[in-house]
Amino acid sequence: MRKILLALMAFLAIPAMAQPLGEVEPTDPASWATVPANKPFVLSWASRDVHYAQSSVPRIIPTTEISLTGWRGETVSALALLSSRSGSQPLRLEMLSADATTRQADSVATARFVRYVLCDEKRGCGDNLMNTPTYLVPDIIDVDTAWALAPMTTRPVWVSIQVPRNAQAGANKLYLAVRDAQSHQELGRLALTLNVVDRTLHRPCDYRFHVDFWQQPYSVSRYDGLKRWSPQHFERLKPYLQLLARGGQKVVTAILFYEPWGVQSNDKFDAMIKTTRRKNGKWRYDYSVFDRYVALCDSCGINQQINCYSMIPWDMTFTYYDEALKRDVALKTGTSDSAYRALWTPFLKSFAQHLKKKGWFHKTRIAMDERGLDDMMRAYNLLHEVVPDFRMALAGVPHKELFDVITDYSLGYPERFTKEQLASRRSKGMLSTTYTCCPDLTPNIETYNDPADAAYLPLYCQANGFEGYLHWSWMNWTDQPLQDSRFKLFPAGDTYLIYPGPRSSVRWERFIEGVQQVEKYRILREECQREGNADGVKKLDDALRSFQSGKPNYHNTTAQSVNYFEYLLNEMSAK
């Protein structure tokens, strides 16, 4: 029965996948035989679960009408494809409302062309020598309003619908119209029925699922040619942080000393707190950038937690300004050295005092990334000797000695806490999450990953008792992020999920989809429990259990798992 349901939901034949065929995908003339030469394009709905090749016609059943289901406050999405044999003039997309086909519906629904970005066959961590086959992946949800189709190319279109929080339950008709950008003549149209369920999803700031993507504000200043932390830089960051908040982001990423991660990023991380050693040997701290950045994140809806990196940077170097020497000094030290204690003791006392004055102390964590047990124990002991009620965060391998003391602990995939460990941590109000990074092939959110992988990850977290998901990068852009997602150290796309503009991505939108499914699962399950509906609880839990292994395969792909779970949630929502 499940296979039949999945087939019905897919409504597509097996499509053509993007293949690693070299620097530029060669055009397959035979694949264009079915596309009329006298038409500017062929338009059809298609599956969101496929990376469609740019230079071939996908093998799909042409579909002109689809149906979607959503709660109030939920974002639902669909994918359409345009294929052109001879090319086209510039085209413009428009969403038309339900009650009048000539009325725009931009306040509810948007349609954007999807751009292709370069990817390669690099897998795993370590140097990327840029010598593996490359190919193009459709990932960038563009903000440009008009696109011309090149001859013998396919262009995806991403349709996103934000269901209004005051929407009436029932069926609503929408249309995707394709127009000539100059004459505004309509050249093609697809129909979409949105079935609004009589339920309301929480606002992203109220999601219980804990999302923690580390921010990289310095990529924005570099890419846009702005002085770091200038008024223009802060203003330019707003739409990026708002886009991040839309996914339920809970954490502000703050940098205490210059570059906690060495060469891991294309853009260096500057300290948000200026530390100065005065001529008399005492210390002075300037918190102005830190304060402004935390306030900016708060204004954009990111205000639950502040994670500050790091007492244990990867190269154990701490840079501060020395007034006597009139220059920056890079202190190389270790957690067992007296110089380390002499640096951190006054810093932590001053920082804690400042945080308490601002009202932020309770939500601030001194955070570390993939550090060894000995260093972690020494840093923890120093922190709690200086400021006993300061809390700590760690993303890394499981150190059992730290399970009862690290307030925010994120384990690398596929590590897990035991049920007893989770229960103990939860009883203490501690947060337990997981993260993926370069060693993890699938599920993951690299450019090459199947689109459904991003939606799968939050459900994997929920199935294994994690309260959320962490990823080390959100916008650590390469030199040419809109053209090439490869980086010198990691697989393509590992360093960023969104693009300059800001431009969202298929990966980011699918991740939001997964977070929404977790929230809907939780709401429905709690409702079943209140009503004594044991069968409903069992049905939900049985479906969620399919994500527990975190090992999708050919017979049970991430797309199959996610699509069936979505079907079940919609079915139970309507009752």
Short mmCIF file of N, CA, C and O in Angstrom, two decimals, residues 51-122:
data_model
loop_
_atom_site.label_atom_id
_atom_site.label_comp_id
_atom_site.label_asym_id
_atom_site.label_seq_id
_atom_site.Cartn_x
_atom_site.Cartn_y
_atom_site.Cartn_z
N HIS A 51 17.39 16.52 -9.16
CA HIS A 51 18.24 17.52 -9.80
C HIS A 51 18.13 17.33 -11.31
O HIS A 51 18.73 16.42 -11.87
N TYR A 52 17.39 18.18 -11.98
CA TYR A 52 17.20 18.03 -13.42
C TYR A 52 18.38 18.64 -14.17
O TYR A 52 18.80 19.76 -13.89
N ALA A 53 18.91 17.88 -15.12
CA ALA A 53 20.04 18.35 -15.91
C ALA A 53 19.65 19.56 -16.74
O ALA A 53 18.52 19.66 -17.24
N GLN A 54 20.58 20.47 -16.91
CA GLN A 54 20.30 21.70 -17.65
C GLN A 54 20.20 21.46 -19.14
O GLN A 54 19.46 22.15 -19.84
N SER A 55 20.91 20.47 -19.65
CA SER A 55 21.03 20.34 -21.10
C SER A 55 20.31 19.13 -21.68
O SER A 55 20.67 18.62 -22.73
N SER A 56 19.28 18.66 -21.00
CA SER A 56 18.48 17.57 -21.56
C SER A 56 17.03 17.76 -21.17
O SER A 56 16.71 18.53 -20.26
N VAL A 57 16.15 17.06 -21.86
CA VAL A 57 14.72 17.11 -21.55
C VAL A 57 14.41 16.00 -20.56
O VAL A 57 14.68 14.83 -20.84
N PRO A 58 13.87 16.33 -19.41
CA PRO A 58 13.57 15.28 -18.43
C PRO A 58 12.46 14.36 -18.92
O PRO A 58 11.51 14.80 -19.57
N ARG A 59 12.57 13.11 -18.58
CA ARG A 59 11.57 12.13 -18.97
C ARG A 59 10.46 12.13 -17.92
O ARG A 59 10.45 11.30 -17.00
N ILE A 60 9.53 13.05 -18.05
CA ILE A 60 8.43 13.14 -17.13
C ILE A 60 7.11 13.13 -17.89
O ILE A 60 7.08 13.38 -19.10
N ILE A 61 6.05 12.82 -17.20
CA ILE A 61 4.71 12.91 -17.78
C ILE A 61 4.27 14.36 -17.66
O ILE A 61 4.18 14.89 -16.55
N PRO A 62 4.06 15.06 -18.77
CA PRO A 62 3.66 16.47 -18.69
C PRO A 62 2.43 16.64 -17.80
O PRO A 62 1.41 15.96 -17.98
N THR A 63 2.55 17.53 -16.82
CA THR A 63 1.49 17.72 -15.83
C THR A 63 1.18 19.20 -15.72
O THR A 63 2.07 20.01 -15.46
N THR A 64 -0.08 19.56 -15.92
CA THR A 64 -0.45 20.97 -15.92
C THR A 64 -1.19 21.39 -14.66
O THR A 64 -1.46 22.58 -14.47
N GLU A 65 -1.52 20.45 -13.79
CA GLU A 65 -2.23 20.81 -12.56
C GLU A 65 -1.81 19.87 -11.43
O GLU A 65 -1.72 18.66 -11.62
N ILE A 66 -1.54 20.45 -10.27
CA ILE A 66 -1.19 19.66 -9.08
C ILE A 66 -1.97 20.20 -7.90
O ILE A 66 -2.59 21.27 -7.95
N SER A 67 -1.91 19.44 -6.80
CA SER A 67 -2.59 19.82 -5.58
C SER A 67 -1.61 19.76 -4.41
O SER A 67 -0.84 18.79 -4.29
N LEU A 68 -1.59 20.78 -3.57
CA LEU A 68 -0.75 20.83 -2.38
C LEU A 68 -1.62 21.03 -1.15
O LEU A 68 -2.72 21.58 -1.23
N THR A 69 -1.11 20.58 0.00
CA THR A 69 -1.82 20.73 1.26
C THR A 69 -0.94 21.46 2.26
O THR A 69 0.26 21.18 2.36
N GLY A 70 -1.51 22.41 2.98
CA GLY A 70 -0.73 23.14 3.96
C GLY A 70 -1.55 23.64 5.12
O GLY A 70 -2.77 23.85 5.00
N TRP A 71 -0.88 23.81 6.26
CA TRP A 71 -1.52 24.43 7.42
C TRP A 71 -1.38 25.95 7.29
O TRP A 71 -0.55 26.47 6.55
N ARG A 72 -2.19 26.67 8.05
CA ARG A 72 -1.98 28.12 8.16
C ARG A 72 -0.59 28.36 8.75
O ARG A 72 -0.19 27.70 9.71
N GLY A 73 0.13 29.31 8.17
CA GLY A 73 1.45 29.63 8.68
C GLY A 73 2.56 28.74 8.13
O GLY A 73 3.73 28.97 8.42
N GLU A 74 2.21 27.75 7.32
CA GLU A 74 3.21 26.84 6.75
C GLU A 74 3.65 27.35 5.38
O GLU A 74 2.88 27.98 4.65
N THR A 75 4.88 27.05 5.04
CA THR A 75 5.37 27.31 3.69
C THR A 75 5.37 26.00 2.91
O THR A 75 6.00 25.02 3.34
N VAL A 76 4.66 25.96 1.79
CA VAL A 76 4.65 24.77 0.93
C VAL A 76 5.25 25.17 -0.41
O VAL A 76 5.25 26.34 -0.79
N SER A 77 5.75 24.19 -1.14
CA SER A 77 6.47 24.50 -2.37
C SER A 77 6.19 23.48 -3.45
O SER A 77 5.72 22.38 -3.19
N ALA A 78 6.49 23.88 -4.68
CA ALA A 78 6.35 23.02 -5.85
C ALA A 78 7.42 23.40 -6.86
O ALA A 78 8.04 24.47 -6.77
N LEU A 79 7.66 22.52 -7.81
CA LEU A 79 8.67 22.75 -8.84
C LEU A 79 8.05 22.58 -10.22
O LEU A 79 7.33 21.62 -10.48
N ALA A 80 8.34 23.53 -11.10
CA ALA A 80 7.94 23.43 -12.50
C ALA A 80 9.19 23.44 -13.37
O ALA A 80 10.28 23.83 -12.91
N LEU A 81 9.05 23.02 -14.61
CA LEU A 81 10.19 22.98 -15.54
C LEU A 81 9.80 23.63 -16.86
O LEU A 81 8.69 23.43 -17.36
N LEU A 82 10.73 24.41 -17.40
CA LEU A 82 10.61 24.92 -18.76
C LEU A 82 11.74 24.31 -19.58
O LEU A 82 12.91 24.40 -19.19
N SER A 83 11.42 23.71 -20.70
CA SER A 83 12.42 23.17 -21.62
C SER A 83 12.24 23.84 -22.97
O SER A 83 11.13 23.92 -23.50
N SER A 84 13.35 24.33 -23.54
CA SER A 84 13.28 25.05 -24.81
C SER A 84 14.26 24.46 -25.81
O SER A 84 15.43 24.26 -25.50
N ARG A 85 13.76 24.19 -27.02
CA ARG A 85 14.61 23.64 -28.07
C ARG A 85 15.39 24.73 -28.80
O ARG A 85 16.57 24.58 -29.10
N SER A 86 14.73 25.85 -29.07
CA SER A 86 15.37 26.91 -29.85
C SER A 86 15.73 28.13 -29.02
O SER A 86 16.25 29.11 -29.54
N GLY A 87 15.45 28.08 -27.73
CA GLY A 87 15.70 29.23 -26.89
C GLY A 87 14.47 30.12 -26.81
O GLY A 87 13.48 29.91 -27.52
N SER A 88 14.51 31.11 -25.96
CA SER A 88 13.35 31.99 -25.80
C SER A 88 13.80 33.42 -25.53
O SER A 88 14.95 33.66 -25.14
N GLN A 89 12.90 34.33 -25.71
CA GLN A 89 13.11 35.70 -25.28
C GLN A 89 13.08 35.74 -23.75
O GLN A 89 12.69 34.77 -23.10
N PRO A 90 13.47 36.86 -23.11
CA PRO A 90 13.36 36.95 -21.64
C PRO A 90 11.94 36.68 -21.17
O PRO A 90 10.97 37.21 -21.73
N LEU A 91 11.83 35.84 -20.16
CA LEU A 91 10.54 35.45 -19.62
C LEU A 91 10.39 35.96 -18.19
O LEU A 91 11.37 36.10 -17.46
N ARG A 92 9.15 36.19 -17.82
CA ARG A 92 8.85 36.64 -16.47
C ARG A 92 7.81 35.70 -15.88
O ARG A 92 6.89 35.25 -16.57
N LEU A 93 7.94 35.43 -14.57
CA LEU A 93 7.03 34.53 -13.88
C LEU A 93 6.05 35.34 -13.03
O LEU A 93 6.39 36.40 -12.50
N GLU A 94 4.84 34.82 -12.90
CA GLU A 94 3.83 35.51 -12.11
C GLU A 94 2.90 34.49 -11.48
O GLU A 94 2.50 33.52 -12.13
N MET A 95 2.59 34.68 -10.21
CA MET A 95 1.58 33.85 -9.55
C MET A 95 0.26 34.61 -9.53
O MET A 95 0.20 35.79 -9.16
N LEU A 96 -0.80 33.93 -9.96
CA LEU A 96 -2.13 34.54 -10.03
C LEU A 96 -3.02 33.94 -8.96
O LEU A 96 -2.91 32.76 -8.62
N SER A 97 -3.91 34.76 -8.46
CA SER A 97 -4.71 34.38 -7.30
C SER A 97 -5.84 33.44 -7.66
O SER A 97 -6.15 33.21 -8.82
N ALA A 98 -6.49 32.97 -6.61
CA ALA A 98 -7.54 31.97 -6.76
C ALA A 98 -8.83 32.55 -7.33
O ALA A 98 -9.49 31.91 -8.15
N ASP A 99 -9.17 33.75 -6.93
CA ASP A 99 -10.50 34.26 -7.28
C ASP A 99 -10.53 35.05 -8.57
O ASP A 99 -11.59 35.35 -9.09
N ALA A 100 -9.35 35.43 -9.10
CA ALA A 100 -9.34 36.16 -10.37
C ALA A 100 -8.01 35.88 -11.06
O ALA A 100 -6.97 36.23 -10.56
N THR A 101 -8.07 35.24 -12.21
CA THR A 101 -6.85 34.78 -12.85
C THR A 101 -5.99 35.91 -13.36
O THR A 101 -4.87 35.68 -13.83
N THR A 102 -6.46 37.13 -13.30
CA THR A 102 -5.64 38.26 -13.72
C THR A 102 -5.07 39.02 -12.52
O THR A 102 -4.40 40.02 -12.69
N ARG A 103 -5.37 38.57 -11.34
CA ARG A 103 -4.93 39.27 -10.14
C ARG A 103 -3.67 38.61 -9.58
O ARG A 103 -3.62 37.40 -9.39
N GLN A 104 -2.65 39.40 -9.27
CA GLN A 104 -1.41 38.85 -8.76
C GLN A 104 -1.60 38.31 -7.35
O GLN A 104 -2.40 38.82 -6.58
N ALA A 105 -0.82 37.28 -7.02
CA ALA A 105 -0.89 36.66 -5.69
C ALA A 105 0.48 36.70 -5.02
O ALA A 105 0.83 35.81 -4.26
N ASP A 106 1.28 37.74 -5.32
CA ASP A 106 2.65 37.77 -4.83
C ASP A 106 2.75 37.81 -3.32
O ASP A 106 3.76 37.41 -2.75
N SER A 107 1.73 38.33 -2.63
CA SER A 107 1.80 38.39 -1.18
C SER A 107 1.69 37.02 -0.53
O SER A 107 2.07 36.83 0.62
N VAL A 108 1.15 36.06 -1.26
CA VAL A 108 0.98 34.71 -0.76
C VAL A 108 1.95 33.73 -1.42
O VAL A 108 2.53 32.87 -0.76
N ALA A 109 2.13 33.86 -2.71
CA ALA A 109 2.93 32.90 -3.48
C ALA A 109 3.94 33.62 -4.35
O ALA A 109 3.69 34.70 -4.86
N THR A 110 5.11 33.00 -4.49
CA THR A 110 6.15 33.53 -5.36
C THR A 110 6.64 32.43 -6.28
O THR A 110 6.62 31.25 -5.93
N ALA A 111 7.09 32.83 -7.46
CA ALA A 111 7.70 31.91 -8.42
C ALA A 111 9.05 32.49 -8.82
O ALA A 111 9.14 33.66 -9.18
N ARG A 112 10.09 31.68 -8.73
CA ARG A 112 11.44 32.13 -9.02
C ARG A 112 12.15 31.12 -9.91
O ARG A 112 12.01 29.90 -9.74
N PHE A 113 12.92 31.62 -10.87
CA PHE A 113 13.78 30.74 -11.65
C PHE A 113 14.86 30.16 -10.76
O PHE A 113 15.34 30.81 -9.83
N VAL A 114 15.24 28.92 -11.04
CA VAL A 114 16.31 28.25 -10.30
C VAL A 114 17.57 28.26 -11.15
O VAL A 114 17.57 27.80 -12.30
N ARG A 115 18.65 28.79 -10.60
CA ARG A 115 19.93 28.85 -11.30
C ARG A 115 20.78 27.63 -10.96
O ARG A 115 20.65 27.03 -9.89
N TYR A 116 21.67 27.30 -11.89
CA TYR A 116 22.58 26.17 -11.71
C TYR A 116 23.92 26.66 -11.14
O TYR A 116 24.37 27.76 -11.45
N VAL A 117 24.52 25.82 -10.31
CA VAL A 117 25.81 26.14 -9.72
C VAL A 117 26.73 24.94 -9.90
O VAL A 117 26.28 23.79 -9.94
N LEU A 118 28.02 25.20 -10.01
CA LEU A 118 29.00 24.14 -10.28
C LEU A 118 29.24 23.28 -9.04
O LEU A 118 29.39 23.78 -7.92
N CYS A 119 29.29 21.99 -9.27
CA CYS A 119 29.53 20.99 -8.24
C CYS A 119 30.58 20.02 -8.79
O CYS A 119 30.93 20.07 -9.97
N ASP A 120 31.12 19.16 -7.93
CA ASP A 120 32.07 18.15 -8.42
C ASP A 120 31.93 16.86 -7.65
O ASP A 120 31.03 16.69 -6.82
N GLU A 121 32.83 15.92 -7.92
CA GLU A 121 32.76 14.59 -7.34
C GLU A 121 33.57 14.45 -6.05
O GLU A 121 33.72 13.35 -5.54
N LYS A 122 34.08 15.55 -5.53
CA LYS A 122 34.81 15.51 -4.26
C LYS A 122 33.88 15.05 -3.15
O LYS A 122 32.79 15.59 -2.98
#
